[in-house]
mmCIF file of C-alpha atoms in Angstrom:
data_model
loop_
_atom_site.group_PDB
_atom_site.id
_atom_site.type_symbol
_atom_site.label_atom_id
_atom_site.label_comp_id
_atom_site.label_asym_id
_atom_site.label_seq_id
_atom_site.Cartn_x
_atom_site.Cartn_y
_atom_site.Cartn_z
ATOM 1 C CA MET A 289 29.594 34.756 159.473
ATOM 2 C CA GLN A 290 26.939 37.451 160.883
ATOM 3 C CA PHE A 291 27.511 38.346 164.984
ATOM 4 C CA ASP A 292 25.272 40.294 167.251
ATOM 5 C CA SER A 293 27.113 43.379 168.792
ATOM 6 C CA ALA A 294 27.432 41.194 171.968
ATOM 7 C CA GLY A 295 27.992 38.103 170.170
ATOM 8 C CA LEU A 296 31.416 40.450 168.140
ATOM 9 C CA ALA A 297 32.652 41.739 171.590
ATOM 10 C CA ALA A 298 32.600 38.064 172.558
ATOM 11 C CA ALA A 299 34.416 36.822 169.466
ATOM 12 C CA ILE A 300 37.062 39.714 169.823
ATOM 13 C CA ALA A 301 37.597 38.702 173.003
ATOM 14 C CA GLU A 302 38.510 35.670 172.515
ATOM 15 C CA SER A 303 40.086 35.640 169.753
ATOM 16 C CA ARG A 304 42.932 38.300 171.330
ATOM 17 C CA ASN A 305 43.250 36.377 174.420
ATOM 18 C CA ARG A 306 43.917 32.560 171.656
ATOM 19 C CA LEU A 307 46.573 35.114 169.970
ATOM 20 C CA ILE A 308 47.917 36.259 173.671
ATOM 21 C CA ASN A 309 47.797 32.310 174.902
ATOM 22 C CA LEU A 310 50.480 31.522 171.347
ATOM 23 C CA GLY A 311 52.965 33.423 173.919
ATOM 24 C CA ILE A 312 54.963 35.308 170.845
ATOM 25 C CA PHE A 313 53.144 38.937 171.513
ATOM 26 C CA ASN A 314 53.508 41.213 174.317
ATOM 27 C CA GLU A 315 50.659 43.087 173.225
ATOM 28 C CA VAL A 316 47.458 42.254 170.875
ATOM 29 C CA SER A 317 44.714 44.309 170.689
ATOM 30 C CA LEU A 318 41.680 44.503 167.699
ATOM 31 C CA SER A 319 39.047 47.016 166.620
ATOM 32 C CA HIS A 320 37.111 46.822 163.703
ATOM 33 C CA ARG A 321 34.918 49.269 161.579
ATOM 34 C CA LEU A 322 31.802 47.883 160.250
ATOM 35 C CA ASP A 323 32.963 44.274 158.400
ATOM 36 C CA THR A 324 36.665 45.219 159.187
ATOM 37 C CA LEU A 325 38.782 43.754 161.731
ATOM 38 C CA GLN A 326 42.464 45.814 162.762
ATOM 39 C CA VAL A 327 45.031 43.038 164.748
ATOM 40 C CA ASP A 328 47.988 45.622 165.940
ATOM 41 C CA ILE A 329 50.790 43.012 167.719
ATOM 42 C CA ARG A 330 54.067 44.066 169.410
ATOM 43 C CA ASP A 331 56.155 41.034 169.125
ATOM 44 C CA ARG A 332 58.111 39.329 171.853
ATOM 45 C CA LEU A 333 62.139 38.852 171.666
ATOM 46 C CA PRO A 334 62.334 35.440 169.972
ATOM 47 C CA VAL A 335 65.632 34.976 171.520
ATOM 48 C CA PHE A 336 65.590 35.599 175.521
ATOM 49 C CA GLY A 337 67.192 34.790 178.355
ATOM 50 C CA TYR A 338 68.409 36.011 181.909
ATOM 51 C CA PRO A 339 70.587 34.522 184.888
ATOM 52 C CA ARG A 340 69.601 32.645 187.365
ATOM 53 C CA PHE A 341 70.093 32.872 191.551
ATOM 54 C CA ALA A 342 68.303 30.648 193.518
ATOM 55 C CA LEU A 343 68.395 29.475 197.188
ATOM 56 C CA ALA A 344 68.489 25.989 197.433
ATOM 57 C CA ASP A 345 66.539 25.843 200.641
ATOM 58 C CA ARG A 346 63.134 25.358 201.267
ATOM 59 C CA ASN A 347 62.694 28.984 202.090
ATOM 60 C CA PHE A 348 64.188 32.563 203.067
ATOM 61 C CA ARG A 349 64.194 32.054 206.164
ATOM 62 C CA GLN A 350 65.487 28.957 206.336
ATOM 63 C CA TRP A 351 68.436 29.276 203.967
ATOM 64 C CA TRP A 352 68.987 32.866 206.305
ATOM 65 C CA GLU A 353 69.462 30.181 209.481
ATOM 66 C CA THR A 354 73.025 29.216 208.068
ATOM 67 C CA ARG A 355 73.626 32.463 205.571
ATOM 68 C CA ASP A 356 75.792 29.688 203.720
ATOM 69 C CA PHE A 357 76.092 30.755 199.736
ATOM 70 C CA SER A 358 77.290 27.607 198.773
ATOM 71 C CA ARG A 359 73.659 26.688 199.555
ATOM 72 C CA THR A 360 72.810 28.476 195.906
ATOM 73 C CA VAL A 361 72.196 27.817 192.887
ATOM 74 C CA TYR A 362 73.325 30.541 189.577
ATOM 75 C CA GLY A 363 73.480 30.101 186.026
ATOM 76 C CA ILE A 364 71.427 31.108 182.954
ATOM 77 C CA TRP A 365 68.044 30.586 181.318
ATOM 78 C CA GLY A 366 67.782 31.049 177.756
ATOM 79 C CA LEU A 367 64.484 30.784 175.263
ATOM 80 C CA TRP A 368 64.217 30.713 171.496
ATOM 81 C CA ARG A 369 60.231 31.219 171.013
ATOM 82 C CA ASN A 370 59.219 31.097 167.207
ATOM 83 C CA VAL A 371 62.290 29.167 165.537
ATOM 84 C CA GLY A 372 61.167 28.688 162.125
ATOM 85 C CA GLY A 373 58.886 31.115 162.537
ATOM 86 C CA TRP A 374 56.978 28.138 163.637
ATOM 87 C CA ASN A 375 56.684 29.175 167.197
ATOM 88 C CA HIS A 376 58.449 26.225 167.867
ATOM 89 C CA ARG A 377 59.949 26.612 171.130
ATOM 90 C CA LEU A 378 63.839 25.895 172.352
ATOM 91 C CA THR A 379 64.397 26.016 176.034
ATOM 92 C CA LEU A 380 67.808 25.847 177.708
ATOM 93 C CA GLN A 381 69.360 26.069 181.384
ATOM 94 C CA LEU A 382 72.392 25.926 183.406
ATOM 95 C CA LEU A 383 72.757 26.073 186.829
ATOM 96 C CA HIS A 384 75.846 25.824 189.239
ATOM 97 C CA GLY A 385 76.331 25.503 192.655
ATOM 98 C CA TYR A 386 74.662 23.243 194.903
ATOM 99 C CA THR A 387 73.616 21.617 192.492
ATOM 100 C CA GLU A 388 74.720 21.214 188.649
ATOM 101 C CA TRP A 389 71.760 21.336 186.531
ATOM 102 C CA ALA A 390 71.592 20.781 182.358
ATOM 103 C CA GLU A 391 68.380 21.182 180.762
ATOM 104 C CA LEU A 392 67.336 21.049 177.124
ATOM 105 C CA SER A 393 63.701 21.013 175.657
ATOM 106 C CA TYR A 394 61.649 21.342 172.336
ATOM 107 C CA ARG A 395 58.160 22.112 171.750
ATOM 108 C CA VAL A 396 56.528 22.056 168.736
ATOM 109 C CA PRO A 397 52.425 23.623 168.825
ATOM 110 C CA PHE A 398 49.724 22.949 167.905
ATOM 111 C CA ARG A 399 49.069 23.651 163.714
ATOM 112 C CA ARG A 400 45.846 24.088 164.084
ATOM 113 C CA GLN A 401 42.786 25.083 167.061
ATOM 114 C CA ASP A 402 41.271 21.738 166.546
ATOM 115 C CA LYS A 403 42.362 17.770 165.696
ATOM 116 C CA SER A 404 45.840 19.058 165.663
ATOM 117 C CA TRP A 405 48.774 17.500 167.225
ATOM 118 C CA SER A 406 51.848 18.440 169.181
ATOM 119 C CA TRP A 407 55.452 17.169 170.551
ATOM 120 C CA THR A 408 57.542 18.108 172.892
ATOM 121 C CA ALA A 409 61.153 16.540 174.057
ATOM 122 C CA ARG A 410 63.066 17.195 176.682
ATOM 123 C CA THR A 411 65.937 15.742 178.853
ATOM 124 C CA GLN A 412 68.175 17.101 181.803
ATOM 125 C CA PHE A 413 71.037 16.187 183.791
ATOM 126 C CA THR A 414 71.579 16.848 187.930
ATOM 127 C CA ALA A 415 74.386 16.208 190.211
ATOM 128 C CA ASN A 416 74.354 17.020 193.565
ATOM 129 C CA HIS A 417 77.262 16.935 196.806
ATOM 130 C CA GLU A 418 73.901 16.587 199.173
ATOM 131 C CA VAL A 419 71.205 14.396 199.249
ATOM 132 C CA TRP A 420 68.041 14.241 200.514
ATOM 133 C CA TYR A 421 67.918 11.096 202.367
ATOM 134 C CA LYS A 422 65.460 11.243 204.500
ATOM 135 C CA THR A 423 62.515 12.476 206.221
ATOM 136 C CA GLU A 424 62.415 13.076 210.025
ATOM 137 C CA ASN A 425 59.191 14.454 212.041
ATOM 138 C CA ASN A 426 57.886 15.916 208.423
ATOM 139 C CA ARG A 427 61.531 17.713 208.177
ATOM 140 C CA LEU A 428 64.051 16.747 204.953
ATOM 141 C CA GLN A 429 67.538 15.706 206.331
ATOM 142 C CA PHE A 430 70.662 15.749 204.453
ATOM 143 C CA LEU A 431 73.538 14.016 203.697
ATOM 144 C CA ASN A 432 76.750 15.195 202.296
ATOM 145 C CA VAL A 433 79.378 13.507 200.772
ATOM 146 C CA ASP A 434 82.427 15.436 200.352
ATOM 147 C CA ARG A 435 84.158 13.076 197.649
ATOM 148 C CA ASN A 436 82.094 12.431 193.566
ATOM 149 C CA TRP A 437 78.440 12.917 193.892
ATOM 150 C CA GLY A 438 76.131 12.209 196.344
ATOM 151 C CA GLN A 439 73.572 11.154 193.982
ATOM 152 C CA VAL A 440 73.582 11.584 189.887
ATOM 153 C CA GLN A 441 69.893 11.936 187.824
ATOM 154 C CA TRP A 442 69.548 11.721 184.248
ATOM 155 C CA ASN A 443 65.373 11.654 182.761
ATOM 156 C CA GLY A 444 64.433 12.600 179.502
ATOM 157 C CA GLY A 445 60.725 12.168 177.860
ATOM 158 C CA LEU A 446 58.570 12.430 174.734
ATOM 159 C CA THR A 447 55.188 14.158 175.559
ATOM 160 C CA LEU A 448 52.389 13.879 172.346
ATOM 161 C CA ALA A 449 49.789 15.763 172.183
ATOM 162 C CA TYR A 450 46.585 15.435 170.435
ATOM 163 C CA ARG A 451 43.809 17.833 170.458
ATOM 164 C CA PRO A 452 40.362 17.269 169.349
ATOM 165 C CA THR A 453 38.613 20.426 170.676
ATOM 166 C CA PHE A 454 40.858 23.989 171.162
ATOM 167 C CA TYR A 455 40.299 23.381 174.892
ATOM 168 C CA THR A 456 40.822 19.855 175.357
ATOM 169 C CA TRP A 457 43.638 17.919 174.228
ATOM 170 C CA LEU A 458 44.978 14.113 174.645
ATOM 171 C CA GLU A 459 48.632 13.476 176.013
ATOM 172 C CA ALA A 460 50.723 9.791 175.463
ATOM 173 C CA GLU A 461 53.988 10.824 177.813
ATOM 174 C CA PRO A 462 56.859 7.334 177.523
ATOM 175 C CA ALA A 463 60.215 9.236 179.803
ATOM 176 C CA TRP A 464 62.836 6.960 181.457
ATOM 177 C CA GLN A 465 64.939 8.151 184.757
ATOM 178 C CA TYR A 466 67.967 6.859 186.229
ATOM 179 C CA PHE A 467 69.443 7.534 189.478
ATOM 180 C CA ARG A 468 72.915 6.834 190.998
ATOM 181 C CA VAL A 469 73.917 7.476 194.746
ATOM 182 C CA ALA A 470 76.830 7.291 196.538
ATOM 183 C CA ASP A 471 76.839 4.328 199.092
ATOM 184 C CA THR A 472 76.910 5.681 202.060
ATOM 185 C CA VAL A 473 73.356 7.454 200.835
ATOM 186 C CA VAL A 474 72.350 3.663 201.525
ATOM 187 C CA ALA A 475 73.939 2.387 204.150
ATOM 188 C CA ASN A 476 73.742 1.730 207.944
ATOM 189 C CA GLY A 477 72.657 5.178 208.822
ATOM 190 C CA GLY A 478 71.868 6.582 205.560
ATOM 191 C CA ASN A 479 68.305 5.488 204.127
ATOM 192 C CA SER A 480 67.915 1.913 203.065
ATOM 193 C CA ARG A 481 64.424 2.788 201.300
ATOM 194 C CA TYR A 482 65.910 5.666 198.853
ATOM 195 C CA LEU A 483 66.212 3.661 195.899
ATOM 196 C CA GLN A 484 64.921 0.277 195.508
ATOM 197 C CA HIS A 485 65.984 -2.498 197.956
ATOM 198 C CA GLY A 486 69.178 -0.527 198.850
ATOM 199 C CA SER A 487 70.388 -0.500 195.684
ATOM 200 C CA THR A 488 72.641 2.318 194.558
ATOM 201 C CA ARG A 489 71.638 2.584 191.305
ATOM 202 C CA GLN A 490 68.133 2.374 189.691
ATOM 203 C CA ASN A 491 65.908 2.597 186.813
ATOM 204 C CA ALA A 492 62.278 3.579 186.471
ATOM 205 C CA SER A 493 60.548 3.938 183.086
ATOM 206 C CA TRP A 494 56.593 5.240 182.391
ATOM 207 C CA LEU A 495 54.011 5.514 180.475
ATOM 208 C CA ALA A 496 52.059 9.016 181.119
ATOM 209 C CA LEU A 497 48.134 8.913 179.923
ATOM 210 C CA ARG A 498 46.755 12.717 180.004
ATOM 211 C CA LEU A 499 43.053 14.524 180.061
ATOM 212 C CA VAL A 500 43.923 18.300 180.009
ATOM 213 C CA ARG A 501 41.154 20.825 179.396
ATOM 214 C CA ASP A 502 42.099 24.380 179.423
ATOM 215 C CA LYS A 503 39.994 27.117 179.634
ATOM 216 C CA ARG A 504 41.985 29.959 181.429
ATOM 217 C CA ILE A 505 42.058 33.151 179.812
ATOM 218 C CA ARG A 506 45.305 33.781 180.314
ATOM 219 C CA ARG A 507 48.047 31.153 180.328
ATOM 220 C CA ASP A 508 51.015 33.236 181.672
ATOM 221 C CA TYR A 509 49.243 34.199 184.283
ATOM 222 C CA PRO A 510 45.361 33.362 184.887
ATOM 223 C CA VAL A 511 42.666 35.893 186.398
ATOM 224 C CA ASN A 512 39.826 34.014 184.866
ATOM 225 C CA GLY A 513 39.290 30.494 183.879
ATOM 226 C CA SER A 514 39.737 27.091 184.552
ATOM 227 C CA LEU A 515 42.395 24.059 184.061
ATOM 228 C CA LEU A 516 41.878 20.182 184.398
ATOM 229 C CA ARG A 517 44.595 17.607 184.341
ATOM 230 C CA LEU A 518 43.847 13.692 185.237
ATOM 231 C CA GLU A 519 46.722 11.313 185.101
ATOM 232 C CA LEU A 520 47.254 7.814 184.425
ATOM 233 C CA ARG A 521 50.976 6.374 185.138
ATOM 234 C CA PRO A 522 52.039 2.820 184.834
ATOM 235 C CA MET A 523 55.439 2.811 186.176
ATOM 236 C CA ARG A 524 57.679 0.325 186.062
ATOM 237 C CA ILE A 525 60.677 0.840 188.717
ATOM 238 C CA SER A 526 64.209 -2.011 188.851
ATOM 239 C CA THR A 527 67.488 -2.401 189.755
ATOM 240 C CA PRO A 528 70.783 -3.952 188.647
ATOM 241 C CA ALA A 529 70.338 -6.557 191.413
ATOM 242 C CA SER A 530 66.684 -7.229 192.253
ATOM 243 C CA GLU A 531 63.687 -8.324 189.924
ATOM 244 C CA ALA A 532 61.244 -4.674 188.636
ATOM 245 C CA THR A 533 58.332 -3.551 190.128
ATOM 246 C CA THR A 534 55.084 -2.517 188.795
ATOM 247 C CA HIS A 535 53.362 0.362 190.117
ATOM 248 C CA LEU A 536 49.965 2.649 188.893
ATOM 249 C CA TRP A 537 49.874 6.348 189.803
ATOM 250 C CA LEU A 538 46.729 8.145 189.502
ATOM 251 C CA SER A 539 46.671 11.834 189.682
ATOM 252 C CA ALA A 540 43.987 14.988 189.425
ATOM 253 C CA ARG A 541 44.917 18.912 189.335
ATOM 254 C CA TYR A 542 41.913 21.676 189.379
ATOM 255 C CA SER A 543 42.549 25.547 189.477
ATOM 256 C CA VAL A 544 40.111 27.846 188.740
ATOM 257 C CA TYR A 545 40.372 31.868 188.417
ATOM 258 C CA LYS A 546 37.771 34.663 189.386
ATOM 259 C CA PRO A 547 37.707 38.174 188.839
ATOM 260 C CA LEU A 548 37.298 39.180 192.323
ATOM 261 C CA ALA A 549 36.986 42.859 193.780
ATOM 262 C CA GLY A 550 39.528 44.320 191.603
ATOM 263 C CA GLY A 551 41.784 41.175 191.515
ATOM 264 C CA VAL A 552 41.663 37.520 191.266
ATOM 265 C CA TRP A 553 40.850 34.364 192.921
ATOM 266 C CA ALA A 554 42.361 31.425 192.655
ATOM 267 C CA PHE A 555 41.346 27.802 194.163
ATOM 268 C CA GLY A 556 43.606 24.809 193.549
ATOM 269 C CA ALA A 557 42.806 21.337 194.446
ATOM 270 C CA TYR A 558 45.476 18.126 193.925
ATOM 271 C CA SER A 559 45.984 15.439 194.524
ATOM 272 C CA ARG A 560 47.669 12.341 193.644
ATOM 273 C CA TYR A 561 47.910 8.518 194.734
ATOM 274 C CA ALA A 562 50.233 5.488 193.821
ATOM 275 C CA THR A 563 50.176 1.685 194.346
ATOM 276 C CA GLY A 564 53.006 -0.372 196.133
ATOM 277 C CA VAL A 565 55.580 0.057 198.289
ATOM 278 C CA LEU A 566 57.509 2.584 197.382
ATOM 279 C CA PRO A 567 60.979 3.508 196.768
ATOM 280 C CA TYR A 568 61.676 6.839 198.820
ATOM 281 C CA THR A 569 62.383 9.091 195.787
ATOM 282 C CA TYR A 570 59.205 8.377 194.934
ATOM 283 C CA GLY A 571 57.403 8.705 198.037
ATOM 284 C CA ARG A 572 57.883 11.904 197.919
ATOM 285 C CA VAL A 573 54.024 13.444 197.895
ATOM 286 C CA MET A 574 53.937 17.263 199.218
ATOM 287 C CA GLY A 575 55.702 19.840 199.792
ATOM 288 C CA TYR A 576 58.971 19.285 197.195
ATOM 289 C CA GLY A 577 58.036 21.224 194.687
ATOM 290 C CA ALA A 578 54.873 23.651 194.208
ATOM 291 C CA ASP A 579 52.000 21.755 196.361
ATOM 292 C CA TYR A 580 53.654 22.797 199.305
ATOM 293 C CA VAL A 581 51.362 24.663 202.459
ATOM 294 C CA ARG A 582 52.399 28.740 202.439
ATOM 295 C CA GLY A 583 53.614 29.243 205.945
ATOM 296 C CA TYR A 584 55.251 25.766 206.465
ATOM 297 C CA GLU A 585 57.684 25.132 203.455
ATOM 298 C CA ALA A 586 60.115 23.026 205.486
ATOM 299 C CA TYR A 587 57.799 20.064 206.085
ATOM 300 C CA VAL A 588 56.987 18.161 203.833
ATOM 301 C CA ALA A 589 55.175 14.536 203.358
ATOM 302 C CA ASP A 590 55.567 11.229 202.697
ATOM 303 C CA GLY A 591 53.558 8.356 201.504
ATOM 304 C CA ASN A 592 51.736 6.730 198.638
ATOM 305 C CA GLY A 593 49.222 9.476 198.349
ATOM 306 C CA TYR A 594 47.623 13.150 198.687
ATOM 307 C CA ALA A 595 45.266 15.264 198.888
ATOM 308 C CA LEU A 596 45.805 19.989 198.672
ATOM 309 C CA PHE A 597 43.095 22.508 199.243
ATOM 310 C CA LYS A 598 44.409 25.782 198.360
ATOM 311 C CA THR A 599 43.026 29.728 197.986
ATOM 312 C CA ALA A 600 44.714 32.944 197.353
ATOM 313 C CA TRP A 601 43.358 36.551 196.083
ATOM 314 C CA ARG A 602 45.691 38.230 193.760
ATOM 315 C CA PHE A 603 45.620 42.012 193.203
ATOM 316 C CA PRO A 604 47.445 44.431 191.586
ATOM 317 C CA LEU A 605 50.053 46.712 193.521
ATOM 318 C CA TRP A 606 50.086 48.816 190.284
#
């Protein structure tokens, strides 16, 4: 294979980015002399972990109103990367405090740059004494159940992915989720819509079908490129005492990153829509995760769908 000077520089830069995006190297340096390419790498620690501490409230300002250290979560997060020398990844998280949380996942990456398969298996358990049981004036309302758990949740899934080309892949994720809540959560004075038909138990299963096109230069901290995710998700929700209902979820996420004035300009567009009458647990659409509006973290939005646009300029401090 022959390159001119510009083509060779571009090929070396792309090769370096692909090596970095494997996630197993701290540093990658590529240099060439005539027909020889030299690759220098610095490995990351294969087994890595650290203690975790986080506030259970929406942000620090909201937590500061009570200064209650029982509204915190703490524990450990551990990662074993490059299991068996094949870049398999095992992740474990154990948290205690406001939320009891146990999570385990195992990921097998794509073996080749194209026409390759990948899979990820995960399972998670969470339990809380205090439940976000309803929303009033776009703010969460809390119900504390002193005895037993206010809410217990199990979920798990298997994600299968096929990559026809290096930057594009297709995913299919069969998954399942189970809720159990205390009677007081759905009783009079609570929220009868928290789970479907006022039940204290709820099962949901779905098959998520996704198209992903990832052209970010650095996936761990993007400084250039774009990411597109489109999802179609048929979902079935059932309770022990009622007939199951079927819903269809459509979601799209797009992010783009461009170098600008010594920093990085980032733009994101996010949207989701679901059909049918949803229980409160699946009608939480915006502000519950990363799709919040900065400065309004204490506020959330419920319903069947939403659209959000965000922009930011990031710059290095050193």
